[in-house]
Amino acid sequence: MKNTSMLLLMNLAKMILPLITLPYLTRVLTVDCFGLVAYVKAVMQYMQIFVDYGFMISGTQDIALARSDNDQLNAEVSNILLARLFLSVIGLMILVVMAFILPILKGNFLFVLLSYLVVVLTCFLFDYLFRGLEKMEVITKRFVVMRGIAVLLTFFLVKSDSDILWIPILDILGSIIAVILVFIQLHKMKIVLKFYLSNDILKKIKDSTVVFLNTVAVTAFMALNTIVIGIYLPIKEVAFWSLSLQIISAGQAFYTPIIEGIYPRMIISKDFNIIQKVLKIFIPIIILGCIFTYFAAPIMVQIIGGIQYIDATSTLQALIPVLFFGFTTMLFGWPTLGVLGKAKDVTFCTIITAFLQILGLIVLVNMGKLTILNISWLRGITEFINTCLRALYIWAYRYKGDIDCGKWTRN
């Protein structure tokens, strides 16, 4: 119960804290400067995924299996840390190459480097360790402290475009404080880091590749769109896209506690009536939420972004299918196919739809039809396809008898 409460609290913090500074930043920064900040954050999403390399899932499993053996636990933590630091060095090389290719990064290289340092510091937060040991309160308290400090100081130090370096600097400050708190906790838990090179480090990376590919494919839907918009369209379009996307993401944040809440129950019971009940309860609520978002979009955009972002209204409305189908995509993923031992099918569906998203972007570029409105519609179509592919897999496994579907009834 404590872990569930802490998980819910952290998800609420992840949703609320960015929304606190969003209306402030959209007003003190010009549209172009806010677009730059959003663009660099999109690039950092990819860097974060590369440095994480799926260890938030695979590492959690390794820690859970080793929790009763302290020596093995120390070895797991050390190997994963070294693997992530190794990936951080490679990530820096990739980032430098990107900065030389993309003018928007090259012209703001110090801002980019400081933002990447925040990514590197996450290596020392050991989220997978505390997840595997079911100590979510450590992650939650650390996250609230880390992000809370950055949010609070933003209002005092970021006043105009000339102050944007403070954005990553404050994140760095919050991260360093969080790292100190984590190492104090590690000392209390008698976790000892052992730094030595071995084949286990490369094995860790190899074993986590499947999870990494799935995560990359998921992020391709959102972060890649932002990067493409920044390459081919004016920077203000990045700002409009980012604002709309953050509103949609805030709505989808309510899905996470639902999905993560039923996931452990599904693993234990494999009672697929739970999935049916969740659909019956929440789909009508989500439909009403989507209708509300469509008609309230102009007001929402002005409240969060200001009058200068009113042109983002149509983008927000076009992204509503993403808000709707995002729930079924998540529900049909790990809580359904995942508990059936079909994790590769979840990954396959995500990779296929990510490929279609990329293909769609290429077609739009070649046809001269690349606009944030068309990208929004494309994103909704690919989310719908992802849901359909996962639903087809579930239907096949349920009705063709390829696997034992447990307690799933056909009512």
mmCIF file of C-alpha atoms in Angstrom:
data_model
loop_
_atom_site.group_PDB
_atom_site.id
_atom_site.type_symbol
_atom_site.label_atom_id
_atom_site.label_comp_id
_atom_site.label_asym_id
_atom_site.label_seq_id
_atom_site.Cartn_x
_atom_site.Cartn_y
_atom_site.Cartn_z
ATOM 1 C CA MET A 1 0.000 0.000 0.000
ATOM 2 C CA LYS A 2 2.845 2.380 0.863
ATOM 3 C CA ASN A 3 4.574 1.781 -2.481
ATOM 4 C CA THR A 4 1.300 2.358 -4.350
ATOM 5 C CA SER A 5 0.716 5.635 -2.491
ATOM 6 C CA MET A 6 4.257 6.807 -3.195
ATOM 7 C CA LEU A 7 3.886 5.876 -6.866
ATOM 8 C CA LEU A 8 0.686 7.868 -7.107
ATOM 9 C CA LEU A 9 2.298 10.844 -5.377
ATOM 10 C CA MET A 10 5.278 10.801 -7.743
ATOM 11 C CA ASN A 11 3.029 10.611 -10.808
ATOM 12 C CA LEU A 12 1.071 13.597 -9.519
ATOM 13 C CA ALA A 13 4.320 15.487 -8.943
ATOM 14 C CA LYS A 14 5.512 14.661 -12.467
ATOM 15 C CA MET A 15 2.267 16.061 -13.828
ATOM 16 C CA ILE A 16 1.872 19.133 -11.618
ATOM 17 C CA LEU A 17 5.422 20.506 -11.250
ATOM 18 C CA PRO A 18 6.069 21.105 -14.989
ATOM 19 C CA LEU A 19 2.627 22.717 -15.320
ATOM 20 C CA ILE A 20 3.522 25.182 -12.549
ATOM 21 C CA THR A 21 6.417 26.689 -14.512
ATOM 22 C CA LEU A 22 4.916 26.269 -17.991
ATOM 23 C CA PRO A 23 2.581 29.323 -17.887
ATOM 24 C CA TYR A 24 5.416 31.383 -16.376
ATOM 25 C CA LEU A 25 8.028 30.412 -18.977
ATOM 26 C CA THR A 26 5.661 30.981 -21.905
ATOM 27 C CA ARG A 27 5.176 34.552 -20.673
ATOM 28 C CA VAL A 28 8.718 35.600 -19.694
ATOM 29 C CA LEU A 29 10.348 33.951 -22.726
ATOM 30 C CA THR A 30 9.650 34.856 -26.327
ATOM 31 C CA VAL A 31 7.900 32.233 -28.454
ATOM 32 C CA ASP A 32 11.156 31.494 -30.299
ATOM 33 C CA CYS A 33 13.141 31.095 -27.072
ATOM 34 C CA PHE A 34 10.524 28.806 -25.540
ATOM 35 C CA GLY A 35 10.660 26.813 -28.783
ATOM 36 C CA LEU A 36 14.430 26.469 -28.376
ATOM 37 C CA VAL A 37 14.035 25.200 -24.800
ATOM 38 C CA ALA A 38 11.386 22.705 -25.933
ATOM 39 C CA TYR A 39 13.584 21.545 -28.829
ATOM 40 C CA VAL A 40 16.618 20.882 -26.632
ATOM 41 C CA LYS A 41 14.419 19.035 -24.137
ATOM 42 C CA ALA A 42 13.198 16.808 -26.978
ATOM 43 C CA VAL A 43 16.793 15.986 -27.891
ATOM 44 C CA MET A 44 17.534 15.273 -24.234
ATOM 45 C CA GLN A 45 14.636 12.810 -24.159
ATOM 46 C CA TYR A 46 16.527 10.707 -26.669
ATOM 47 C CA MET A 47 19.776 11.143 -24.753
ATOM 48 C CA GLN A 48 18.043 10.094 -21.529
ATOM 49 C CA ILE A 49 16.605 6.996 -23.175
ATOM 50 C CA PHE A 50 20.016 6.080 -24.567
ATOM 51 C CA VAL A 51 21.709 6.489 -21.175
ATOM 52 C CA ASP A 52 18.889 4.606 -19.403
ATOM 53 C CA TYR A 53 19.028 1.882 -22.087
ATOM 54 C CA GLY A 54 16.043 0.056 -20.623
ATOM 55 C CA PHE A 55 17.655 -0.430 -17.215
ATOM 56 C CA MET A 56 14.623 1.085 -15.489
ATOM 57 C CA ILE A 57 12.874 -2.209 -16.364
ATOM 58 C CA SER A 58 15.635 -4.802 -16.812
ATOM 59 C CA GLY A 59 17.657 -3.376 -13.929
ATOM 60 C CA THR A 60 14.618 -3.421 -11.655
ATOM 61 C CA GLN A 61 14.152 -7.113 -12.424
ATOM 62 C CA ASP A 62 17.830 -7.884 -11.746
ATOM 63 C CA ILE A 63 17.702 -6.050 -8.418
ATOM 64 C CA ALA A 64 14.495 -7.820 -7.385
ATOM 65 C CA LEU A 65 16.120 -11.209 -8.054
ATOM 66 C CA ALA A 66 19.315 -10.288 -6.173
ATOM 67 C CA ARG A 67 17.739 -8.537 -3.176
ATOM 68 C CA SER A 68 18.395 -11.423 -0.770
ATOM 69 C CA ASP A 69 22.121 -11.654 -1.653
ATOM 70 C CA ASN A 70 23.988 -8.500 -0.622
ATOM 71 C CA ASP A 71 27.147 -9.310 -2.604
ATOM 72 C CA GLN A 72 25.127 -9.968 -5.755
ATOM 73 C CA LEU A 73 23.121 -6.812 -5.118
ATOM 74 C CA ASN A 74 26.318 -4.742 -4.923
ATOM 75 C CA ALA A 75 27.563 -6.315 -8.142
ATOM 76 C CA GLU A 76 24.289 -5.616 -9.993
ATOM 77 C CA VAL A 77 24.225 -1.958 -8.929
ATOM 78 C CA SER A 78 27.890 -1.459 -9.828
ATOM 79 C CA ASN A 79 27.626 -3.122 -13.234
ATOM 80 C CA ILE A 80 24.554 -1.154 -14.225
ATOM 81 C CA LEU A 81 26.156 2.110 -13.085
ATOM 82 C CA LEU A 82 29.301 1.428 -15.141
ATOM 83 C CA ALA A 83 27.197 0.418 -18.135
ATOM 84 C CA ARG A 84 25.247 3.688 -17.954
ATOM 85 C CA LEU A 85 28.412 5.773 -17.557
ATOM 86 C CA PHE A 86 29.875 4.022 -20.604
ATOM 87 C CA LEU A 87 26.703 4.847 -22.534
ATOM 88 C CA SER A 88 26.924 8.452 -21.290
ATOM 89 C CA VAL A 89 30.320 8.881 -22.951
ATOM 90 C CA ILE A 90 28.976 7.500 -26.218
ATOM 91 C CA GLY A 91 25.926 9.734 -25.861
ATOM 92 C CA LEU A 92 28.153 12.808 -25.506
ATOM 93 C CA MET A 93 29.941 11.915 -28.751
ATOM 94 C CA ILE A 94 26.579 11.550 -30.517
ATOM 95 C CA LEU A 95 25.412 14.880 -29.106
ATOM 96 C CA VAL A 96 28.535 16.699 -30.348
ATOM 97 C CA VAL A 97 27.976 15.325 -33.860
ATOM 98 C CA MET A 98 24.322 16.402 -33.733
ATOM 99 C CA ALA A 99 25.376 19.901 -32.651
ATOM 100 C CA PHE A 100 27.579 20.252 -35.725
ATOM 101 C CA ILE A 101 24.762 19.065 -38.004
ATOM 102 C CA LEU A 102 21.828 20.982 -36.498
ATOM 103 C CA PRO A 103 22.249 24.784 -36.430
ATOM 104 C CA ILE A 104 19.738 25.213 -33.585
ATOM 105 C CA LEU A 105 21.991 23.106 -31.331
ATOM 106 C CA LYS A 106 25.272 24.531 -32.583
ATOM 107 C CA GLY A 107 24.141 28.084 -31.854
ATOM 108 C CA ASN A 108 23.218 27.157 -28.265
ATOM 109 C CA PHE A 109 25.901 24.592 -27.483
ATOM 110 C CA LEU A 110 26.486 25.615 -23.850
ATOM 111 C CA PHE A 111 22.764 25.297 -23.134
ATOM 112 C CA VAL A 112 22.847 21.855 -24.787
ATOM 113 C CA LEU A 113 25.874 20.670 -22.778
ATOM 114 C CA LEU A 114 24.402 21.829 -19.478
ATOM 115 C CA SER A 115 21.147 20.052 -20.337
ATOM 116 C CA TYR A 116 23.087 16.854 -21.085
ATOM 117 C CA LEU A 117 24.851 17.039 -17.711
ATOM 118 C CA VAL A 118 21.415 16.656 -16.093
ATOM 119 C CA VAL A 119 21.008 13.425 -18.075
ATOM 120 C CA VAL A 120 24.403 12.110 -16.927
ATOM 121 C CA LEU A 121 23.601 12.841 -13.286
ATOM 122 C CA THR A 122 20.593 10.498 -13.466
ATOM 123 C CA CYS A 123 23.108 7.627 -13.563
ATOM 124 C CA PHE A 124 23.710 8.256 -9.861
ATOM 125 C CA LEU A 125 20.040 8.277 -8.831
ATOM 126 C CA PHE A 126 19.669 4.450 -9.006
ATOM 127 C CA ASP A 127 15.929 4.443 -9.647
ATOM 128 C CA TYR A 128 16.023 0.777 -10.692
ATOM 129 C CA LEU A 129 17.566 -0.168 -7.317
ATOM 130 C CA PHE A 130 14.791 1.375 -5.240
ATOM 131 C CA ARG A 131 12.105 0.065 -7.591
ATOM 132 C CA GLY A 132 13.520 -3.455 -7.333
ATOM 133 C CA LEU A 133 13.667 -3.210 -3.543
ATOM 134 C CA GLU A 134 10.145 -1.719 -3.471
ATOM 135 C CA LYS A 135 11.343 1.444 -1.758
ATOM 136 C CA MET A 136 9.362 3.889 -3.862
ATOM 137 C CA GLU A 137 9.328 6.444 -1.049
ATOM 138 C CA VAL A 138 13.040 7.086 -1.667
ATOM 139 C CA ILE A 139 12.420 7.858 -5.361
ATOM 140 C CA THR A 140 9.355 9.967 -4.641
ATOM 141 C CA LYS A 141 10.903 12.122 -1.921
ATOM 142 C CA ARG A 142 14.043 12.602 -3.964
ATOM 143 C CA PHE A 143 12.067 13.560 -7.086
ATOM 144 C CA VAL A 144 9.917 16.086 -5.237
ATOM 145 C CA VAL A 145 13.004 17.689 -3.643
ATOM 146 C CA MET A 146 14.947 17.701 -6.914
ATOM 147 C CA ARG A 147 12.196 19.137 -9.080
ATOM 148 C CA GLY A 148 10.767 21.345 -6.338
ATOM 149 C CA ILE A 149 14.048 23.228 -5.944
ATOM 150 C CA ALA A 150 14.322 23.794 -9.705
ATOM 151 C CA VAL A 151 10.698 24.935 -9.981
ATOM 152 C CA LEU A 152 10.921 27.351 -7.053
ATOM 153 C CA LEU A 153 14.165 29.000 -8.180
ATOM 154 C CA THR A 154 12.905 29.314 -11.760
ATOM 155 C CA PHE A 155 10.529 32.073 -10.689
ATOM 156 C CA PHE A 156 13.404 34.050 -9.140
ATOM 157 C CA LEU A 157 16.141 33.561 -11.720
ATOM 158 C CA VAL A 158 14.501 33.199 -15.137
ATOM 159 C CA LYS A 159 13.141 36.582 -16.189
ATOM 160 C CA SER A 160 13.897 36.806 -19.924
ATOM 161 C CA ASP A 161 15.557 35.072 -22.890
ATOM 162 C CA SER A 162 18.997 36.020 -21.550
ATOM 163 C CA ASP A 163 18.385 33.851 -18.465
ATOM 164 C CA ILE A 164 17.700 30.504 -20.175
ATOM 165 C CA LEU A 165 21.010 29.004 -18.992
ATOM 166 C CA TRP A 166 19.505 29.043 -15.518
ATOM 167 C CA ILE A 167 16.977 26.389 -16.624
ATOM 168 C CA PRO A 168 19.535 23.531 -16.937
ATOM 169 C CA ILE A 169 21.689 24.980 -14.128
ATOM 170 C CA LEU A 170 18.767 24.741 -11.707
ATOM 171 C CA ASP A 171 18.091 21.182 -12.870
ATOM 172 C CA ILE A 172 21.765 20.387 -12.226
ATOM 173 C CA LEU A 173 21.544 21.893 -8.735
ATOM 174 C CA GLY A 174 18.432 19.892 -7.910
ATOM 175 C CA SER A 175 20.012 16.718 -9.310
ATOM 176 C CA ILE A 176 23.200 17.137 -7.244
ATOM 177 C CA ILE A 177 21.165 17.532 -4.050
ATOM 178 C CA ALA A 178 19.160 14.430 -5.018
ATOM 179 C CA VAL A 179 22.373 12.458 -5.668
ATOM 180 C CA ILE A 180 23.696 13.386 -2.224
ATOM 181 C CA LEU A 181 20.451 12.204 -0.611
ATOM 182 C CA VAL A 182 20.628 8.949 -2.587
ATOM 183 C CA PHE A 183 24.216 8.195 -1.530
ATOM 184 C CA ILE A 184 23.250 8.786 2.092
ATOM 185 C CA GLN A 185 20.491 6.211 1.602
ATOM 186 C CA LEU A 186 22.920 3.783 -0.087
ATOM 187 C CA HIS A 187 25.227 4.064 2.928
ATOM 188 C CA LYS A 188 22.343 3.262 5.282
ATOM 189 C CA MET A 189 21.447 0.247 3.134
ATOM 190 C CA LYS A 190 25.128 -0.875 3.121
ATOM 191 C CA ILE A 191 25.277 -0.811 -0.676
ATOM 192 C CA VAL A 192 28.938 -0.798 -1.741
ATOM 193 C CA LEU A 193 29.875 0.214 -5.278
ATOM 194 C CA LYS A 194 32.720 -1.753 -6.841
ATOM 195 C CA PHE A 195 34.311 -0.201 -9.911
ATOM 196 C CA TYR A 196 35.988 -2.771 -12.111
ATOM 197 C CA LEU A 197 35.632 -3.614 -15.780
ATOM 198 C CA SER A 198 34.216 -6.990 -16.739
ATOM 199 C CA ASN A 199 32.205 -8.690 -19.451
ATOM 200 C CA ASP A 200 29.178 -8.402 -17.184
ATOM 201 C CA ILE A 201 28.890 -4.729 -18.161
ATOM 202 C CA LEU A 202 28.535 -5.515 -21.868
ATOM 203 C CA LYS A 203 26.192 -8.376 -21.010
ATOM 204 C CA LYS A 204 23.981 -5.956 -19.081
ATOM 205 C CA ILE A 205 23.773 -3.723 -22.126
ATOM 206 C CA LYS A 206 23.019 -6.668 -24.414
ATOM 207 C CA ASP A 207 20.305 -8.063 -22.133
ATOM 208 C CA SER A 208 18.577 -4.688 -21.913
ATOM 209 C CA THR A 209 18.547 -4.012 -25.668
ATOM 210 C CA VAL A 210 14.987 -5.288 -26.278
ATOM 211 C CA VAL A 211 13.559 -2.974 -23.619
ATOM 212 C CA PHE A 212 15.677 -0.123 -24.994
ATOM 213 C CA LEU A 213 14.325 -0.596 -28.520
ATOM 214 C CA ASN A 214 10.760 -0.554 -27.229
ATOM 215 C CA THR A 215 11.410 2.674 -25.316
ATOM 216 C CA VAL A 216 13.057 4.306 -28.337
ATOM 217 C CA ALA A 217 10.071 3.376 -30.474
ATOM 218 C CA VAL A 218 7.662 4.923 -27.960
ATOM 219 C CA THR A 219 9.650 8.147 -27.827
ATOM 220 C CA ALA A 220 9.890 8.270 -31.609
ATOM 221 C CA PHE A 221 6.226 9.242 -31.606
ATOM 222 C CA MET A 222 6.763 12.461 -29.670
ATOM 223 C CA ALA A 223 10.405 13.564 -29.464
ATOM 224 C CA LEU A 224 11.184 12.810 -33.112
ATOM 225 C CA ASN A 225 8.250 14.937 -34.214
ATOM 226 C CA THR A 226 9.663 17.876 -32.242
ATOM 227 C CA ILE A 227 13.112 17.403 -33.759
ATOM 228 C CA VAL A 228 11.710 17.246 -37.311
ATOM 229 C CA ILE A 229 9.588 20.350 -36.708
ATOM 230 C CA GLY A 230 12.708 22.213 -35.515
ATOM 231 C CA ILE A 231 14.618 21.224 -38.660
ATOM 232 C CA TYR A 232 11.992 22.087 -41.279
ATOM 233 C CA LEU A 233 9.693 24.667 -39.680
ATOM 234 C CA PRO A 234 10.151 27.999 -37.859
ATOM 235 C CA ILE A 235 11.144 27.685 -34.214
ATOM 236 C CA LYS A 236 7.823 29.201 -33.103
ATOM 237 C CA GLU A 237 6.125 26.083 -34.500
ATOM 238 C CA VAL A 238 8.186 24.033 -32.028
ATOM 239 C CA ALA A 239 6.761 26.211 -29.258
ATOM 240 C CA PHE A 240 3.153 25.696 -30.439
ATOM 241 C CA TRP A 241 3.703 21.943 -30.795
ATOM 242 C CA SER A 242 5.398 21.634 -27.401
ATOM 243 C CA LEU A 243 2.665 23.550 -25.575
ATOM 244 C CA SER A 244 -0.076 21.400 -27.135
ATOM 245 C CA LEU A 245 1.869 18.238 -26.403
ATOM 246 C CA GLN A 246 2.381 19.131 -22.753
ATOM 247 C CA ILE A 247 -1.349 19.640 -22.309
ATOM 248 C CA ILE A 248 -2.035 16.220 -23.865
ATOM 249 C CA SER A 249 0.712 14.649 -21.725
ATOM 250 C CA ALA A 250 -0.829 16.165 -18.597
ATOM 251 C CA GLY A 251 -4.096 14.417 -19.451
ATOM 252 C CA GLN A 252 -2.336 11.120 -20.150
ATOM 253 C CA ALA A 253 -0.539 11.358 -16.801
ATOM 254 C CA PHE A 254 -3.822 10.307 -15.182
ATOM 255 C CA TYR A 255 -3.587 6.993 -17.049
ATOM 256 C CA THR A 256 -0.319 5.941 -15.416
ATOM 257 C CA PRO A 257 -1.677 5.290 -11.883
ATOM 258 C CA ILE A 258 -4.504 3.230 -13.414
ATOM 259 C CA ILE A 259 -2.177 1.110 -15.553
ATOM 260 C CA GLU A 260 0.478 0.681 -12.861
ATOM 261 C CA GLY A 261 -2.237 -0.018 -10.293
ATOM 262 C CA ILE A 262 -3.734 -2.989 -12.146
ATOM 263 C CA TYR A 263 -0.429 -4.348 -13.487
ATOM 264 C CA PRO A 264 0.623 -6.171 -10.268
ATOM 265 C CA ARG A 265 -2.915 -7.595 -9.902
ATOM 266 C CA MET A 266 -2.816 -8.871 -13.473
ATOM 267 C CA ILE A 267 0.551 -10.540 -12.918
ATOM 268 C CA ILE A 268 -0.794 -12.415 -9.895
ATOM 269 C CA SER A 269 -4.360 -13.214 -10.989
ATOM 270 C CA LYS A 270 -4.250 -13.063 -14.810
ATOM 271 C CA ASP A 271 -7.939 -12.224 -14.498
ATOM 272 C CA PHE A 272 -8.707 -10.498 -17.775
ATOM 273 C CA ASN A 273 -12.106 -9.460 -16.519
ATOM 274 C CA ILE A 274 -10.112 -6.715 -14.799
ATOM 275 C CA ILE A 275 -9.179 -5.315 -18.230
ATOM 276 C CA GLN A 276 -12.805 -5.427 -19.352
ATOM 277 C CA LYS A 277 -13.962 -3.635 -16.204
ATOM 278 C CA VAL A 278 -11.311 -0.947 -16.607
ATOM 279 C CA LEU A 279 -12.467 -0.333 -20.187
ATOM 280 C CA LYS A 280 -16.125 -0.102 -19.152
ATOM 281 C CA ILE A 281 -15.377 2.324 -16.332
ATOM 282 C CA PHE A 282 -12.802 4.640 -17.865
ATOM 283 C CA ILE A 283 -13.587 4.808 -21.610
ATOM 284 C CA PRO A 284 -16.776 6.901 -21.049
ATOM 285 C CA ILE A 285 -14.803 9.222 -18.737
ATOM 286 C CA ILE A 286 -12.010 9.589 -21.298
ATOM 287 C CA ILE A 287 -14.533 10.321 -24.076
ATOM 288 C CA LEU A 288 -16.036 13.117 -21.979
ATOM 289 C CA GLY A 289 -12.532 14.413 -21.266
ATOM 290 C CA CYS A 290 -11.703 14.463 -24.979
ATOM 291 C CA ILE A 291 -14.918 16.342 -25.808
ATOM 292 C CA PHE A 292 -14.179 18.864 -23.065
ATOM 293 C CA THR A 293 -10.596 19.326 -24.320
ATOM 294 C CA TYR A 294 -11.795 19.985 -27.877
ATOM 295 C CA PHE A 295 -14.221 22.757 -26.939
ATOM 296 C CA ALA A 296 -12.066 24.197 -24.140
ATOM 297 C CA ALA A 297 -8.864 24.162 -26.227
ATOM 298 C CA PRO A 298 -8.811 27.934 -26.978
ATOM 299 C CA ILE A 299 -9.219 28.789 -23.306
ATOM 300 C CA MET A 300 -6.695 26.167 -22.162
ATOM 301 C CA VAL A 301 -4.072 27.433 -24.614
ATOM 302 C CA GLN A 302 -4.528 31.040 -23.511
ATOM 303 C CA ILE A 303 -4.468 30.208 -19.798
ATOM 304 C CA ILE A 304 -1.327 28.086 -20.021
ATOM 305 C CA GLY A 305 0.553 29.858 -22.813
ATOM 306 C CA GLY A 306 -0.956 33.299 -23.145
ATOM 307 C CA ILE A 307 -2.616 35.038 -26.077
ATOM 308 C CA GLN A 308 0.535 34.679 -28.219
ATOM 309 C CA TYR A 309 -0.076 30.908 -28.304
ATOM 310 C CA ILE A 310 -3.670 31.063 -29.557
ATOM 311 C CA ASP A 311 -2.529 29.627 -32.925
ATOM 312 C CA ALA A 312 -1.735 26.365 -31.104
ATOM 313 C CA THR A 313 -5.460 25.721 -30.566
ATOM 314 C CA SER A 314 -5.935 23.712 -33.767
ATOM 315 C CA THR A 315 -2.843 21.623 -32.961
ATOM 316 C CA LEU A 316 -4.192 20.751 -29.517
ATOM 317 C CA GLN A 317 -7.557 19.774 -31.016
ATOM 318 C CA ALA A 318 -5.873 17.619 -33.678
ATOM 319 C CA LEU A 319 -3.933 15.757 -30.963
ATOM 320 C CA ILE A 320 -7.081 14.653 -29.110
ATOM 321 C CA PRO A 321 -7.071 11.179 -30.794
ATOM 322 C CA VAL A 322 -3.659 10.680 -29.154
ATOM 323 C CA LEU A 323 -5.257 11.467 -25.789
ATOM 324 C CA PHE A 324 -8.019 8.900 -26.386
ATOM 325 C CA PHE A 325 -6.115 5.998 -27.965
ATOM 326 C CA GLY A 326 -3.145 6.485 -25.646
ATOM 327 C CA PHE A 327 -5.141 4.849 -22.856
ATOM 328 C CA THR A 328 -6.047 1.690 -24.796
ATOM 329 C CA THR A 329 -2.510 1.417 -26.156
ATOM 330 C CA MET A 330 -1.127 1.438 -22.611
ATOM 331 C CA LEU A 331 -3.808 -0.912 -21.283
ATOM 332 C CA PHE A 332 -3.322 -3.476 -24.065
ATOM 333 C CA GLY A 333 0.449 -3.385 -23.557
ATOM 334 C CA TRP A 334 2.196 -4.561 -20.397
ATOM 335 C CA PRO A 335 -0.938 -5.164 -18.253
ATOM 336 C CA THR A 336 -2.420 -7.418 -20.951
ATOM 337 C CA LEU A 337 0.077 -8.798 -23.475
ATOM 338 C CA GLY A 338 2.921 -8.369 -21.001
ATOM 339 C CA VAL A 339 1.381 -10.632 -18.351
ATOM 340 C CA LEU A 340 0.820 -13.259 -21.047
ATOM 341 C CA GLY A 341 4.566 -13.410 -21.596
ATOM 342 C CA LYS A 342 4.222 -11.609 -24.931
ATOM 343 C CA ALA A 343 6.524 -8.653 -24.274
ATOM 344 C CA LYS A 344 8.051 -9.031 -27.737
ATOM 345 C CA ASP A 345 4.628 -8.479 -29.289
ATOM 346 C CA VAL A 346 4.285 -5.214 -27.370
ATOM 347 C CA THR A 347 7.689 -4.146 -28.678
ATOM 348 C CA PHE A 348 6.856 -5.274 -32.220
ATOM 349 C CA CYS A 349 3.628 -3.234 -32.295
ATOM 350 C CA THR A 350 5.426 -0.162 -31.032
ATOM 351 C CA ILE A 351 8.282 -0.497 -33.520
ATOM 352 C CA ILE A 352 5.885 -0.988 -36.439
ATOM 353 C CA THR A 353 3.859 2.091 -35.575
ATOM 354 C CA ALA A 354 7.037 4.118 -34.934
ATOM 355 C CA PHE A 355 8.229 3.088 -38.408
ATOM 356 C CA LEU A 356 4.897 4.238 -39.866
ATOM 357 C CA GLN A 357 5.258 7.561 -38.033
ATOM 358 C CA ILE A 358 8.744 8.059 -39.489
ATOM 359 C CA LEU A 359 7.545 7.007 -42.949
ATOM 360 C CA GLY A 360 4.656 9.449 -42.671
ATOM 361 C CA LEU A 361 7.024 12.281 -41.758
ATOM 362 C CA ILE A 362 9.206 11.468 -44.781
ATOM 363 C CA VAL A 363 6.145 11.519 -47.059
ATOM 364 C CA LEU A 364 4.994 14.870 -45.648
ATOM 365 C CA VAL A 365 8.455 16.374 -46.155
ATOM 366 C CA ASN A 366 8.709 15.133 -49.756
ATOM 367 C CA MET A 367 5.186 16.336 -50.599
ATOM 368 C CA GLY A 368 5.838 19.752 -49.056
ATOM 369 C CA LYS A 369 2.932 19.169 -46.652
ATOM 370 C CA LEU A 370 4.884 19.188 -43.376
ATOM 371 C CA THR A 371 2.868 21.280 -40.925
ATOM 372 C CA ILE A 372 2.289 20.787 -37.214
ATOM 373 C CA LEU A 373 -1.393 20.179 -37.974
ATOM 374 C CA ASN A 374 -0.591 17.333 -40.387
ATOM 375 C CA ILE A 375 1.962 15.919 -37.936
ATOM 376 C CA SER A 376 -0.739 15.963 -35.245
ATOM 377 C CA TRP A 377 -3.154 13.997 -37.442
ATOM 378 C CA LEU A 378 -0.373 11.571 -38.356
ATOM 379 C CA ARG A 379 0.396 11.058 -34.681
ATOM 380 C CA GLY A 380 -3.268 10.270 -33.957
ATOM 381 C CA ILE A 381 -3.423 7.756 -36.829
ATOM 382 C CA THR A 382 -0.305 5.897 -35.656
ATOM 383 C CA GLU A 383 -1.613 5.768 -32.069
ATOM 384 C CA PHE A 384 -4.838 4.251 -33.407
ATOM 385 C CA ILE A 385 -2.838 1.676 -35.398
ATOM 386 C CA ASN A 386 -0.816 0.777 -32.298
ATOM 387 C CA THR A 387 -4.010 0.141 -30.328
ATOM 388 C CA CYS A 388 -5.466 -1.962 -33.177
ATOM 389 C CA LEU A 389 -2.337 -4.111 -33.547
ATOM 390 C CA ARG A 390 -2.257 -4.878 -29.828
ATOM 391 C CA ALA A 391 -5.988 -5.591 -29.806
ATOM 392 C CA LEU A 392 -5.533 -8.025 -32.727
ATOM 393 C CA TYR A 393 -2.831 -9.894 -30.827
ATOM 394 C CA ILE A 394 -5.099 -10.124 -27.769
ATOM 395 C CA TRP A 395 -8.000 -11.354 -29.917
ATOM 396 C CA ALA A 396 -5.789 -13.996 -31.536
ATOM 397 C CA TYR A 397 -4.473 -15.306 -28.228
ATOM 398 C CA ARG A 398 -7.922 -15.326 -26.690
ATOM 399 C CA TYR A 399 -9.948 -16.997 -29.405
ATOM 400 C CA LYS A 400 -7.428 -19.162 -31.259
ATOM 401 C CA GLY A 401 -6.175 -20.879 -28.113
ATOM 402 C CA ASP A 402 -2.479 -20.270 -28.812
ATOM 403 C CA ILE A 403 -1.958 -19.707 -25.086
ATOM 404 C CA ASP A 404 -3.825 -20.295 -21.868
ATOM 405 C CA CYS A 405 -5.805 -17.116 -21.291
ATOM 406 C CA GLY A 406 -6.461 -18.002 -17.686
ATOM 407 C CA LYS A 407 -9.634 -16.530 -16.240
ATOM 408 C CA TRP A 408 -10.496 -14.397 -19.240
ATOM 409 C CA THR A 409 -14.167 -14.990 -19.975
ATOM 410 C CA ARG A 410 -16.101 -14.195 -23.128
ATOM 411 C CA ASN A 411 -18.893 -12.193 -21.583
#
